[in-house]
């Protein structure tokens, strides 16, 4: 009896991502991340409006950080930025997944997404925080976990929705 293992190569091949699905995956995973952040705020007894203010400050300026509580303008700005960034980073992740065939299995997609989530966390809270220093206060395990879940959700949604023949 002969035992054969089928190994899937993850070398680079010229294959584009399914861009529509990639955008949907990033957008959806951004929503999952927002819900997770709200859950963390509830569990850790934190102000649920703090993270939206940190995000909104990217376009509204750091003056929005001086006050607390609910603001429709802050919330609308934060949602806009959050979903645009989620969509953008979903496109980036899927642009990496497709040519390296990291969507060959659920496990591989989840692993690629988790690694991307860690890299995104480090980029956002250690590189971007040098320009937008108010993000330093958001560093921590909860934010790291949220970004790992974002990456995993993006990769899994992409794998599940990717349309055969749409990647060239």
mmCIF file with all atom_site columns, C-alpha atoms in Angstrom:
data_model
loop_
_atom_site.group_PDB
_atom_site.id
_atom_site.type_symbol
_atom_site.label_atom_id
_atom_site.label_alt_id
_atom_site.label_comp_id
_atom_site.label_asym_id
_atom_site.label_entity_id
_atom_site.label_seq_id
_atom_site.pdbx_PDB_ins_code
_atom_site.Cartn_x
_atom_site.Cartn_y
_atom_site.Cartn_z
_atom_site.occupancy
_atom_site.B_iso_or_equiv
_atom_site.pdbx_formal_charge
_atom_site.auth_seq_id
_atom_site.auth_comp_id
_atom_site.auth_asym_id
_atom_site.auth_atom_id
_atom_site.pdbx_PDB_model_num
ATOM 1   C CA . UNK A 1 1   ? 0.000   0.000  0.000   1.00 0.00 ? 1   UNK A CA 1
ATOM 2   C CA . UNK A 1 2   ? 1.385   3.319  -1.034  1.00 0.00 ? 2   UNK A CA 1
ATOM 3   C CA . UNK A 1 3   ? 0.829   6.447  1.013   1.00 0.00 ? 3   UNK A CA 1
ATOM 4   C CA . UNK A 1 4   ? 0.782   9.686  -0.923  1.00 0.00 ? 4   UNK A CA 1
ATOM 5   C CA . UNK A 1 5   ? 0.577   13.153 0.466   1.00 0.00 ? 5   UNK A CA 1
ATOM 6   C CA . UNK A 1 6   ? -0.815  15.905 -1.621  1.00 0.00 ? 6   UNK A CA 1
ATOM 7   C CA . UNK A 1 7   ? 1.016   19.093 -0.762  1.00 0.00 ? 7   UNK A CA 1
ATOM 8   C CA . UNK A 1 8   ? -0.279  22.359 -2.072  1.00 0.00 ? 8   UNK A CA 1
ATOM 9   C CA . UNK A 1 9   ? 2.400   24.794 -3.142  1.00 0.00 ? 9   UNK A CA 1
ATOM 10  C CA . UNK A 1 10  ? 2.015   28.390 -2.068  1.00 0.00 ? 10  UNK A CA 1
ATOM 11  C CA . UNK A 1 11  ? 4.502   29.822 -4.511  1.00 0.00 ? 11  UNK A CA 1
ATOM 12  C CA . UNK A 1 12  ? 3.633   32.970 -6.414  1.00 0.00 ? 12  UNK A CA 1
ATOM 13  C CA . UNK A 1 13  ? 1.469   32.567 -9.508  1.00 0.00 ? 13  UNK A CA 1
ATOM 14  C CA . UNK A 1 14  ? 0.093   35.458 -11.556 1.00 0.00 ? 14  UNK A CA 1
ATOM 15  C CA . UNK A 1 15  ? -3.481  35.514 -10.253 1.00 0.00 ? 15  UNK A CA 1
ATOM 16  C CA . UNK A 1 16  ? -5.513  38.577 -9.377  1.00 0.00 ? 16  UNK A CA 1
ATOM 17  C CA . UNK A 1 17  ? -7.912  38.683 -6.489  1.00 0.00 ? 17  UNK A CA 1
ATOM 18  C CA . UNK A 1 18  ? -11.667 38.761 -7.027  1.00 0.00 ? 18  UNK A CA 1
ATOM 19  C CA . UNK A 1 19  ? -11.773 42.491 -6.217  1.00 0.00 ? 19  UNK A CA 1
ATOM 20  C CA . UNK A 1 20  ? -15.513 42.766 -5.634  1.00 0.00 ? 20  UNK A CA 1
ATOM 21  C CA . UNK A 1 21  ? -15.467 39.908 -3.152  1.00 0.00 ? 21  UNK A CA 1
ATOM 22  C CA . UNK A 1 22  ? -12.291 41.289 -1.544  1.00 0.00 ? 22  UNK A CA 1
ATOM 23  C CA . UNK A 1 23  ? -14.008 44.647 -0.950  1.00 0.00 ? 23  UNK A CA 1
ATOM 24  C CA . UNK A 1 24  ? -17.090 42.920 0.474   1.00 0.00 ? 24  UNK A CA 1
ATOM 25  C CA . UNK A 1 25  ? -14.887 40.788 2.737   1.00 0.00 ? 25  UNK A CA 1
ATOM 26  C CA . UNK A 1 26  ? -13.025 43.808 4.113   1.00 0.00 ? 26  UNK A CA 1
ATOM 27  C CA . UNK A 1 27  ? -16.235 45.778 4.600   1.00 0.00 ? 27  UNK A CA 1
ATOM 28  C CA . UNK A 1 28  ? -17.915 42.872 6.394   1.00 0.00 ? 28  UNK A CA 1
ATOM 29  C CA . UNK A 1 29  ? -14.897 42.139 8.563   1.00 0.00 ? 29  UNK A CA 1
ATOM 30  C CA . UNK A 1 30  ? -14.779 45.840 9.482   1.00 0.00 ? 30  UNK A CA 1
ATOM 31  C CA . UNK A 1 31  ? -18.309 45.479 10.830  1.00 0.00 ? 31  UNK A CA 1
ATOM 32  C CA . UNK A 1 32  ? -17.303 42.385 12.794  1.00 0.00 ? 32  UNK A CA 1
ATOM 33  C CA . UNK A 1 33  ? -14.365 44.318 14.278  1.00 0.00 ? 33  UNK A CA 1
ATOM 34  C CA . UNK A 1 34  ? -16.650 47.179 15.344  1.00 0.00 ? 34  UNK A CA 1
ATOM 35  C CA . UNK A 1 35  ? -19.014 44.778 17.104  1.00 0.00 ? 35  UNK A CA 1
ATOM 36  C CA . UNK A 1 36  ? -16.078 43.089 18.807  1.00 0.00 ? 36  UNK A CA 1
ATOM 37  C CA . UNK A 1 37  ? -14.753 46.472 19.991  1.00 0.00 ? 37  UNK A CA 1
ATOM 38  C CA . UNK A 1 38  ? -18.171 47.274 21.480  1.00 0.00 ? 38  UNK A CA 1
ATOM 39  C CA . UNK A 1 39  ? -18.238 43.900 23.232  1.00 0.00 ? 39  UNK A CA 1
ATOM 40  C CA . UNK A 1 40  ? -14.770 44.539 24.677  1.00 0.00 ? 40  UNK A CA 1
ATOM 41  C CA . UNK A 1 41  ? -15.929 47.945 25.935  1.00 0.00 ? 41  UNK A CA 1
ATOM 42  C CA . UNK A 1 42  ? -18.893 46.336 27.674  1.00 0.00 ? 42  UNK A CA 1
ATOM 43  C CA . UNK A 1 43  ? -16.805 43.566 29.258  1.00 0.00 ? 43  UNK A CA 1
ATOM 44  C CA . UNK A 1 44  ? -13.961 45.879 30.298  1.00 0.00 ? 44  UNK A CA 1
ATOM 45  C CA . UNK A 1 45  ? -16.308 48.697 31.436  1.00 0.00 ? 45  UNK A CA 1
ATOM 46  C CA . UNK A 1 46  ? -14.810 51.209 28.990  1.00 0.00 ? 46  UNK A CA 1
ATOM 47  C CA . UNK A 1 47  ? -16.391 54.199 27.243  1.00 0.00 ? 47  UNK A CA 1
ATOM 48  C CA . UNK A 1 48  ? -17.946 52.815 24.021  1.00 0.00 ? 48  UNK A CA 1
ATOM 49  C CA . UNK A 1 49  ? -17.560 56.218 22.350  1.00 0.00 ? 49  UNK A CA 1
ATOM 50  C CA . UNK A 1 50  ? -13.786 56.455 22.893  1.00 0.00 ? 50  UNK A CA 1
ATOM 51  C CA . UNK A 1 51  ? -12.703 54.322 19.917  1.00 0.00 ? 51  UNK A CA 1
ATOM 52  C CA . UNK A 1 52  ? -15.072 56.110 17.506  1.00 0.00 ? 52  UNK A CA 1
ATOM 53  C CA . UNK A 1 53  ? -13.534 59.399 18.688  1.00 0.00 ? 53  UNK A CA 1
ATOM 54  C CA . UNK A 1 54  ? -10.001 58.076 18.110  1.00 0.00 ? 54  UNK A CA 1
ATOM 55  C CA . UNK A 1 55  ? -10.959 57.038 14.585  1.00 0.00 ? 55  UNK A CA 1
ATOM 56  C CA . UNK A 1 56  ? -12.922 60.213 13.805  1.00 0.00 ? 56  UNK A CA 1
ATOM 57  C CA . UNK A 1 57  ? -9.946  62.319 14.909  1.00 0.00 ? 57  UNK A CA 1
ATOM 58  C CA . UNK A 1 58  ? -8.151  61.102 11.789  1.00 0.00 ? 58  UNK A CA 1
ATOM 59  C CA . UNK A 1 59  ? -10.345 63.425 9.705   1.00 0.00 ? 59  UNK A CA 1
ATOM 60  C CA . UNK A 1 60  ? -11.887 65.767 12.285  1.00 0.00 ? 60  UNK A CA 1
ATOM 61  C CA . UNK A 1 61  ? -8.702  66.577 14.187  1.00 0.00 ? 61  UNK A CA 1
ATOM 62  C CA . UNK A 1 62  ? -7.690  65.805 17.744  1.00 0.00 ? 62  UNK A CA 1
ATOM 63  C CA . UNK A 1 63  ? -10.147 68.364 19.180  1.00 0.00 ? 63  UNK A CA 1
ATOM 64  C CA . UNK A 1 64  ? -12.819 65.618 19.152  1.00 0.00 ? 64  UNK A CA 1
ATOM 65  C CA . UNK A 1 65  ? -10.729 63.759 21.735  1.00 0.00 ? 65  UNK A CA 1
ATOM 66  C CA . UNK A 1 66  ? -11.179 66.518 24.326  1.00 0.00 ? 66  UNK A CA 1
ATOM 67  C CA . UNK A 1 67  ? -14.866 65.749 24.912  1.00 0.00 ? 67  UNK A CA 1
ATOM 68  C CA . UNK A 1 68  ? -16.661 62.492 25.576  1.00 0.00 ? 68  UNK A CA 1
ATOM 69  C CA . UNK A 1 69  ? -20.023 60.971 24.942  1.00 0.00 ? 69  UNK A CA 1
ATOM 70  C CA . UNK A 1 70  ? -22.155 60.572 21.861  1.00 0.00 ? 70  UNK A CA 1
ATOM 71  C CA . UNK A 1 71  ? -21.908 62.838 18.829  1.00 0.00 ? 71  UNK A CA 1
ATOM 72  C CA . UNK A 1 72  ? -23.609 62.095 15.519  1.00 0.00 ? 72  UNK A CA 1
ATOM 73  C CA . UNK A 1 73  ? -20.873 63.898 13.561  1.00 0.00 ? 73  UNK A CA 1
ATOM 74  C CA . UNK A 1 74  ? -18.148 61.914 15.324  1.00 0.00 ? 74  UNK A CA 1
ATOM 75  C CA . UNK A 1 75  ? -20.012 58.651 14.818  1.00 0.00 ? 75  UNK A CA 1
ATOM 76  C CA . UNK A 1 76  ? -20.636 59.332 11.113  1.00 0.00 ? 76  UNK A CA 1
ATOM 77  C CA . UNK A 1 77  ? -16.978 60.260 10.583  1.00 0.00 ? 77  UNK A CA 1
ATOM 78  C CA . UNK A 1 78  ? -15.750 57.219 12.498  1.00 0.00 ? 78  UNK A CA 1
ATOM 79  C CA . UNK A 1 79  ? -18.014 54.846 10.578  1.00 0.00 ? 79  UNK A CA 1
ATOM 80  C CA . UNK A 1 80  ? -16.926 56.333 7.251   1.00 0.00 ? 80  UNK A CA 1
ATOM 81  C CA . UNK A 1 81  ? -13.219 56.048 8.063   1.00 0.00 ? 81  UNK A CA 1
ATOM 82  C CA . UNK A 1 82  ? -13.594 52.616 9.656   1.00 0.00 ? 82  UNK A CA 1
ATOM 83  C CA . UNK A 1 83  ? -15.439 51.085 6.709   1.00 0.00 ? 83  UNK A CA 1
ATOM 84  C CA . UNK A 1 84  ? -13.170 52.715 4.121   1.00 0.00 ? 84  UNK A CA 1
ATOM 85  C CA . UNK A 1 85  ? -10.090 51.387 5.917   1.00 0.00 ? 85  UNK A CA 1
ATOM 86  C CA . UNK A 1 86  ? -11.698 47.964 6.394   1.00 0.00 ? 86  UNK A CA 1
ATOM 87  C CA . UNK A 1 87  ? -12.457 47.788 2.683   1.00 0.00 ? 87  UNK A CA 1
ATOM 88  C CA . UNK A 1 88  ? -8.954  48.996 1.751   1.00 0.00 ? 88  UNK A CA 1
ATOM 89  C CA . UNK A 1 89  ? -7.180  46.526 4.045   1.00 0.00 ? 89  UNK A CA 1
ATOM 90  C CA . UNK A 1 90  ? -9.492  43.771 2.802   1.00 0.00 ? 90  UNK A CA 1
ATOM 91  C CA . UNK A 1 91  ? -8.297  44.530 -0.724  1.00 0.00 ? 91  UNK A CA 1
ATOM 92  C CA . UNK A 1 92  ? -4.672  44.465 0.460   1.00 0.00 ? 92  UNK A CA 1
ATOM 93  C CA . UNK A 1 93  ? -5.075  41.114 2.224   1.00 0.00 ? 93  UNK A CA 1
ATOM 94  C CA . UNK A 1 94  ? -6.836  39.515 -0.728  1.00 0.00 ? 94  UNK A CA 1
ATOM 95  C CA . UNK A 1 95  ? -4.180  40.902 -3.087  1.00 0.00 ? 95  UNK A CA 1
ATOM 96  C CA . UNK A 1 96  ? -1.714  38.816 -1.045  1.00 0.00 ? 96  UNK A CA 1
ATOM 97  C CA . UNK A 1 97  ? -3.951  35.762 -0.690  1.00 0.00 ? 97  UNK A CA 1
ATOM 98  C CA . UNK A 1 98  ? -4.708  35.284 -4.393  1.00 0.00 ? 98  UNK A CA 1
ATOM 99  C CA . UNK A 1 99  ? -1.241  35.057 -5.998  1.00 0.00 ? 99  UNK A CA 1
ATOM 100 C CA . UNK A 1 100 ? 0.153   32.879 -3.198  1.00 0.00 ? 100 UNK A CA 1
ATOM 101 C CA . UNK A 1 101 ? -2.938  30.624 -3.198  1.00 0.00 ? 101 UNK A CA 1
ATOM 102 C CA . UNK A 1 102 ? -3.469  31.196 0.518   1.00 0.00 ? 102 UNK A CA 1
ATOM 103 C CA . UNK A 1 103 ? -7.160  30.520 -0.063  1.00 0.00 ? 103 UNK A CA 1
ATOM 104 C CA . UNK A 1 104 ? -6.464  26.847 -0.832  1.00 0.00 ? 104 UNK A CA 1
ATOM 105 C CA . UNK A 1 105 ? -8.137  25.738 2.421   1.00 0.00 ? 105 UNK A CA 1
ATOM 106 C CA . UNK A 1 106 ? -10.087 27.238 5.298   1.00 0.00 ? 106 UNK A CA 1
ATOM 107 C CA . UNK A 1 107 ? -7.141  26.671 7.624   1.00 0.00 ? 107 UNK A CA 1
ATOM 108 C CA . UNK A 1 108 ? -4.632  28.352 5.333   1.00 0.00 ? 108 UNK A CA 1
ATOM 109 C CA . UNK A 1 109 ? -6.955  31.318 4.776   1.00 0.00 ? 109 UNK A CA 1
ATOM 110 C CA . UNK A 1 110 ? -7.496  31.697 8.536   1.00 0.00 ? 110 UNK A CA 1
ATOM 111 C CA . UNK A 1 111 ? -3.755  31.480 9.208   1.00 0.00 ? 111 UNK A CA 1
ATOM 112 C CA . UNK A 1 112 ? -2.984  34.068 6.519   1.00 0.00 ? 112 UNK A CA 1
ATOM 113 C CA . UNK A 1 113 ? -5.691  36.327 7.933   1.00 0.00 ? 113 UNK A CA 1
ATOM 114 C CA . UNK A 1 114 ? -4.378  35.987 11.494  1.00 0.00 ? 114 UNK A CA 1
ATOM 115 C CA . UNK A 1 115 ? -0.827  36.847 10.418  1.00 0.00 ? 115 UNK A CA 1
ATOM 116 C CA . UNK A 1 116 ? -2.155  39.807 8.431   1.00 0.00 ? 116 UNK A CA 1
ATOM 117 C CA . UNK A 1 117 ? -4.166  40.944 11.472  1.00 0.00 ? 117 UNK A CA 1
ATOM 118 C CA . UNK A 1 118 ? -1.040  40.952 13.659  1.00 0.00 ? 118 UNK A CA 1
ATOM 119 C CA . UNK A 1 119 ? 0.894   42.865 10.986  1.00 0.00 ? 119 UNK A CA 1
ATOM 120 C CA . UNK A 1 120 ? -1.972  45.356 10.624  1.00 0.00 ? 120 UNK A CA 1
ATOM 121 C CA . UNK A 1 121 ? -2.098  45.885 14.394  1.00 0.00 ? 121 UNK A CA 1
ATOM 122 C CA . UNK A 1 122 ? 1.658   46.531 14.526  1.00 0.00 ? 122 UNK A CA 1
ATOM 123 C CA . UNK A 1 123 ? 1.434   48.904 11.557  1.00 0.00 ? 123 UNK A CA 1
ATOM 124 C CA . UNK A 1 124 ? -1.543  50.836 12.940  1.00 0.00 ? 124 UNK A CA 1
ATOM 125 C CA . UNK A 1 125 ? -0.500  51.118 16.569  1.00 0.00 ? 125 UNK A CA 1
ATOM 126 C CA . UNK A 1 126 ? 3.283   51.365 16.285  1.00 0.00 ? 126 UNK A CA 1
ATOM 127 C CA . UNK A 1 127 ? 3.914   52.996 12.883  1.00 0.00 ? 127 UNK A CA 1
ATOM 128 C CA . UNK A 1 128 ? 0.809   55.121 12.278  1.00 0.00 ? 128 UNK A CA 1
ATOM 129 C CA . UNK A 1 129 ? 0.757   56.051 15.978  1.00 0.00 ? 129 UNK A CA 1
ATOM 130 C CA . UNK A 1 130 ? 3.949   58.034 15.415  1.00 0.00 ? 130 UNK A CA 1
ATOM 131 C CA . UNK A 1 131 ? 1.885   60.371 13.208  1.00 0.00 ? 131 UNK A CA 1
ATOM 132 C CA . UNK A 1 132 ? -1.429  60.025 15.071  1.00 0.00 ? 132 UNK A CA 1
ATOM 133 C CA . UNK A 1 133 ? -0.219  59.624 18.685  1.00 0.00 ? 133 UNK A CA 1
ATOM 134 C CA . UNK A 1 134 ? -3.687  59.323 20.199  1.00 0.00 ? 134 UNK A CA 1
ATOM 135 C CA . UNK A 1 135 ? -3.778  55.723 18.956  1.00 0.00 ? 135 UNK A CA 1
ATOM 136 C CA . UNK A 1 136 ? -1.074  54.769 21.469  1.00 0.00 ? 136 UNK A CA 1
ATOM 137 C CA . UNK A 1 137 ? -3.744  54.567 24.191  1.00 0.00 ? 137 UNK A CA 1
ATOM 138 C CA . UNK A 1 138 ? -5.564  51.856 22.209  1.00 0.00 ? 138 UNK A CA 1
ATOM 139 C CA . UNK A 1 139 ? -2.613  49.450 22.245  1.00 0.00 ? 139 UNK A CA 1
ATOM 140 C CA . UNK A 1 140 ? -3.270  46.193 24.065  1.00 0.00 ? 140 UNK A CA 1
ATOM 141 C CA . UNK A 1 141 ? -4.451  42.624 23.863  1.00 0.00 ? 141 UNK A CA 1
ATOM 142 C CA . UNK A 1 142 ? -8.077  43.513 23.068  1.00 0.00 ? 142 UNK A CA 1
ATOM 143 C CA . UNK A 1 143 ? -7.092  45.642 20.078  1.00 0.00 ? 143 UNK A CA 1
ATOM 144 C CA . UNK A 1 144 ? -4.609  43.011 18.911  1.00 0.00 ? 144 UNK A CA 1
ATOM 145 C CA . UNK A 1 145 ? -7.268  40.299 19.171  1.00 0.00 ? 145 UNK A CA 1
ATOM 146 C CA . UNK A 1 146 ? -9.721  42.494 17.273  1.00 0.00 ? 146 UNK A CA 1
ATOM 147 C CA . UNK A 1 147 ? -7.255  42.935 14.412  1.00 0.00 ? 147 UNK A CA 1
ATOM 148 C CA . UNK A 1 148 ? -6.500  39.202 14.306  1.00 0.00 ? 148 UNK A CA 1
ATOM 149 C CA . UNK A 1 149 ? -10.239 38.510 14.084  1.00 0.00 ? 149 UNK A CA 1
ATOM 150 C CA . UNK A 1 150 ? -10.527 41.179 11.352  1.00 0.00 ? 150 UNK A CA 1
ATOM 151 C CA . UNK A 1 151 ? -7.840  39.457 9.278   1.00 0.00 ? 151 UNK A CA 1
ATOM 152 C CA . UNK A 1 152 ? -9.295  35.999 9.818   1.00 0.00 ? 152 UNK A CA 1
ATOM 153 C CA . UNK A 1 153 ? -12.837 37.159 9.020   1.00 0.00 ? 153 UNK A CA 1
ATOM 154 C CA . UNK A 1 154 ? -11.664 38.935 5.866   1.00 0.00 ? 154 UNK A CA 1
ATOM 155 C CA . UNK A 1 155 ? -9.784  35.868 4.635   1.00 0.00 ? 155 UNK A CA 1
ATOM 156 C CA . UNK A 1 156 ? -12.607 33.455 5.450   1.00 0.00 ? 156 UNK A CA 1
ATOM 157 C CA . UNK A 1 157 ? -15.313 35.640 3.895   1.00 0.00 ? 157 UNK A CA 1
ATOM 158 C CA . UNK A 1 158 ? -13.138 35.985 0.806   1.00 0.00 ? 158 UNK A CA 1
ATOM 159 C CA . UNK A 1 159 ? -12.605 32.218 0.590   1.00 0.00 ? 159 UNK A CA 1
ATOM 160 C CA . UNK A 1 160 ? -16.303 31.491 0.995   1.00 0.00 ? 160 UNK A CA 1
ATOM 161 C CA . UNK A 1 161 ? -17.509 34.095 -1.511  1.00 0.00 ? 161 UNK A CA 1
ATOM 162 C CA . UNK A 1 162 ? -14.737 33.990 -4.118  1.00 0.00 ? 162 UNK A CA 1
ATOM 163 C CA . UNK A 1 163 ? -16.232 33.233 -7.517  1.00 0.00 ? 163 UNK A CA 1
ATOM 164 C CA . UNK A 1 164 ? -14.478 30.636 -9.677  1.00 0.00 ? 164 UNK A CA 1
ATOM 165 C CA . UNK A 1 165 ? -13.044 32.113 -12.839 1.00 0.00 ? 165 UNK A CA 1
ATOM 166 C CA . UNK A 1 166 ? -13.183 35.704 -11.525 1.00 0.00 ? 166 UNK A CA 1
ATOM 167 C CA . UNK A 1 167 ? -9.506  35.651 -10.569 1.00 0.00 ? 167 UNK A CA 1
ATOM 168 C CA . UNK A 1 168 ? -7.250  35.973 -13.582 1.00 0.00 ? 168 UNK A CA 1
#
